Amino acid sequence: MSKFIRSTDSEWFRHRLSGVMYFVTAAFVVIFLRLFYLQIIEGEEFRRLSENNCIRLQSIEYPRGLVFDRNGILLVDNRPSFNLSIVLNDARPVKSTIEKLSQYINVSAVELAAKADSIKGISSYRPVLLKQDIGRDALAAVEAHKYDLPGVSVDVQPKRYYLHKNSAAHLIGYLSEINPNELKDKKYIRNKSGDFVGKFGIEKSFESYLMGKRGGRQVEVNVSGQVVRVLENIDAEAGNSIYLSIDQRLQKKAEELLEGKVGAVVAMDPSSGQILAMTSKPSFDPNEFVCGLTHDKWKHLISQPNSPMENKAIKGEYPPASTYKIVTAIAALEEKVIDVNTSFYCPGYIKYGNREFRCWKKGGHGSVHVVRALAESCDVFFYNVGQRLDIDKLAWYAKACGLGAPTGIGLEQEGAGLIPSAIWKKKRFGTAWSSGETLSAVIGQGYNLVTPLQMLALTSSIANGGKRIKPTVMKRIETPEGRLITESNLEILGNLPVSQSTLNIVKKGLWEAVNMNYGTAWIARPGGGIEISGKTGTVQLVGRKENDTGYDRKLSDQYKPHAWFVSYAPSSDPKIAISVIIEHGEHGSSAAGPVARELVKCYLNPESEKSDNAGVTAGYNIAYDEY
């Protein structure tokens, strides 16, 4: 009996032991499989995650290309910006770290925490930008307490610096943060979210040249996220340097002459098409965009009167007024509706139908031919021409002279202007063109619209003998080491629709306008042996009443006429052409002419800079001009 009991107990123990062994074996198999999965199958991934706790990749921003004027004067540089970042995984406890940081840099903890919370869903090992451009005092405070601020770091990045502030701002442009649509564009394939790219001016037009190549480094960090050592480094590559065609000395002079005014000045070498100066007033400081504008600041800027963000030199569209008589004279002479000897008598007005069209000169000009009509800007002469010239013919000549279309300067937002025709009016308004409208069109009023750059291109074509040259703002582009990449080449778009004899007649009229005492632009004479040729213009913004002569009206500033003056110098061998428009300047001769005069003196005779700006206004009250 006892033997049977012992046998039964032994069998029961063996069964129990076998169960335990099966369980232990199964447990070891599970552990082995888990270890096999972690070390063999997922080993690489976990090794990568482990290493990322101590080894990280950091981006190195590239310096953007520098910008110089034609003579090598630096216009746009890069300066160091100290940017404050935090790695949330290293900064724990995050709340305590942010509160300490807030005290050291004098920035609200709420503001810093909001920045940190803005990256929810993004890896906690990724640096979060808390504040850009913190300044040297804040930098010193962070560095002094870096052991109390785990996960907090200061990176030095190059930031754009516009040395001359609002000088040539509309030409140079500004940077702003890349938007989602641009990130999808192949042109920005090397950019990432948060990058600043060109948004305006040459900063945008030459983005591909100015943009450098981002670098990077592999670093080892400690438990607080502080860099222990650099394991590998790939330097960033700077962008290319651009030498603009502008002369900064002339640019500054143009800006001084337009100070306190609204308008634009643009100057060009008529033989090469290189822009020597481009000024639009009022202006803005592109440095304000460097770290990004708030919505409120941007809204305030674009809501300012007189549109400081608009480049009036290329985008501003104005009636050309009497400067358009250059085109009318070309069309009339080429179509042979007049010749050099054709004269019309000007009593100060002309009757057409039941209307009376007045000349700007109350007593009239008497008998005038085309040269004298250009010099004195006789409206009645051109009214008579308008009765002989078809509007569509006039429109064809205007467009063949480059008006009514962008010049192709390579800057965005260039205006096209408007050259009216009978077909255009029918499409636009559904009504036929009336012959009376032609009388307004031939003197540059009515529907006509041009930009200052377009009128400059036309004036340059007159100056260089009839060649239509494409304007350019770039002189050359070099690598950071000084190796030439590309340079501007003369690009001839065609020729003016004008014979040499017609061109000579027009040039004589423009010369007399400045150099004869009866000329409307005599005040623009620079002296010093330099001769200017040019044409004035005055844009009427309000119509005249039946018995209004235009001399005794007292208009508020917003209704005062715009003032035009286009010119080139020296007359015999042109080196510079200039287009000036001053909004509400009243008269081309007294407001715009002296601006061109001083620019010519500055460019051709630097010694004349001794004359101060008082000389610009001398003779205003005795100058006269077409109204």
mmCIF file of N, CA and C in Angstrom, residues 1 4 76 112 119 155-156 158 319 358 374 440 467 624:
data_model
loop_
_atom_site.group_PDB
_atom_site.id
_atom_site.type_symbol
_atom_site.label_atom_id
_atom_site.label_comp_id
_atom_site.label_asym_id
_atom_site.label_seq_id
_atom_site.Cartn_x
_atom_site.Cartn_y
_atom_site.Cartn_z
ATOM 1 N N MET A 1 0.827 -1.205 0.000
ATOM 2 C CA MET A 1 0.000 0.000 0.000
ATOM 3 C C MET A 1 0.857 1.249 0.000
ATOM 4 N N PHE A 4 2.445 1.746 -3.307
ATOM 5 C CA PHE A 4 1.523 2.309 -4.305
ATOM 6 C C PHE A 4 1.400 3.819 -4.147
ATOM 7 N N VAL A 76 24.248 95.657 -50.011
ATOM 8 C CA VAL A 76 23.546 94.675 -49.176
ATOM 9 C C VAL A 76 24.560 93.669 -48.648
ATOM 10 N N LEU A 112 6.997 82.677 -24.762
ATOM 11 C CA LEU A 112 7.939 81.593 -25.044
ATOM 12 C C LEU A 112 7.239 80.237 -25.048
ATOM 13 N N ILE A 119 4.725 73.500 -31.852
ATOM 14 C CA ILE A 119 5.281 72.384 -32.641
ATOM 15 C C ILE A 119 4.706 71.042 -32.203
ATOM 16 N N ASP A 155 21.967 79.836 -31.717
ATOM 17 C CA ASP A 155 22.635 79.599 -32.994
ATOM 18 C C ASP A 155 22.890 80.926 -33.684
ATOM 19 N N VAL A 156 24.057 81.024 -34.313
ATOM 20 C CA VAL A 156 24.389 82.229 -35.076
ATOM 21 C C VAL A 156 24.080 81.971 -36.546
ATOM 22 N N PRO A 158 23.349 83.943 -40.505
ATOM 23 C CA PRO A 158 23.478 85.201 -41.254
ATOM 24 C C PRO A 158 22.117 85.796 -41.579
ATOM 25 N N PRO A 319 -0.703 109.413 -67.368
ATOM 26 C CA PRO A 319 -0.813 109.999 -68.713
ATOM 27 C C PRO A 319 0.511 110.672 -69.062
ATOM 28 N N ARG A 358 -8.072 124.474 -75.822
ATOM 29 C CA ARG A 358 -7.136 125.569 -75.551
ATOM 30 C C ARG A 358 -5.682 125.094 -75.536
ATOM 31 N N LEU A 374 7.529 121.528 -80.754
ATOM 32 C CA LEU A 374 8.104 120.668 -79.724
ATOM 33 C C LEU A 374 8.807 121.498 -78.653
ATOM 34 N N SER A 440 -7.259 114.936 -77.854
ATOM 35 C CA SER A 440 -6.701 114.741 -76.507
ATOM 36 C C SER A 440 -5.544 113.753 -76.533
ATOM 37 N N LYS A 467 17.825 103.205 -81.852
ATOM 38 C CA LYS A 467 17.856 101.794 -81.428
ATOM 39 C C LYS A 467 17.046 101.617 -80.143
ATOM 40 N N TYR A 624 8.167 128.890 -66.878
ATOM 41 C CA TYR A 624 6.856 128.663 -67.435
ATOM 42 C C TYR A 624 6.833 127.303 -68.117
#
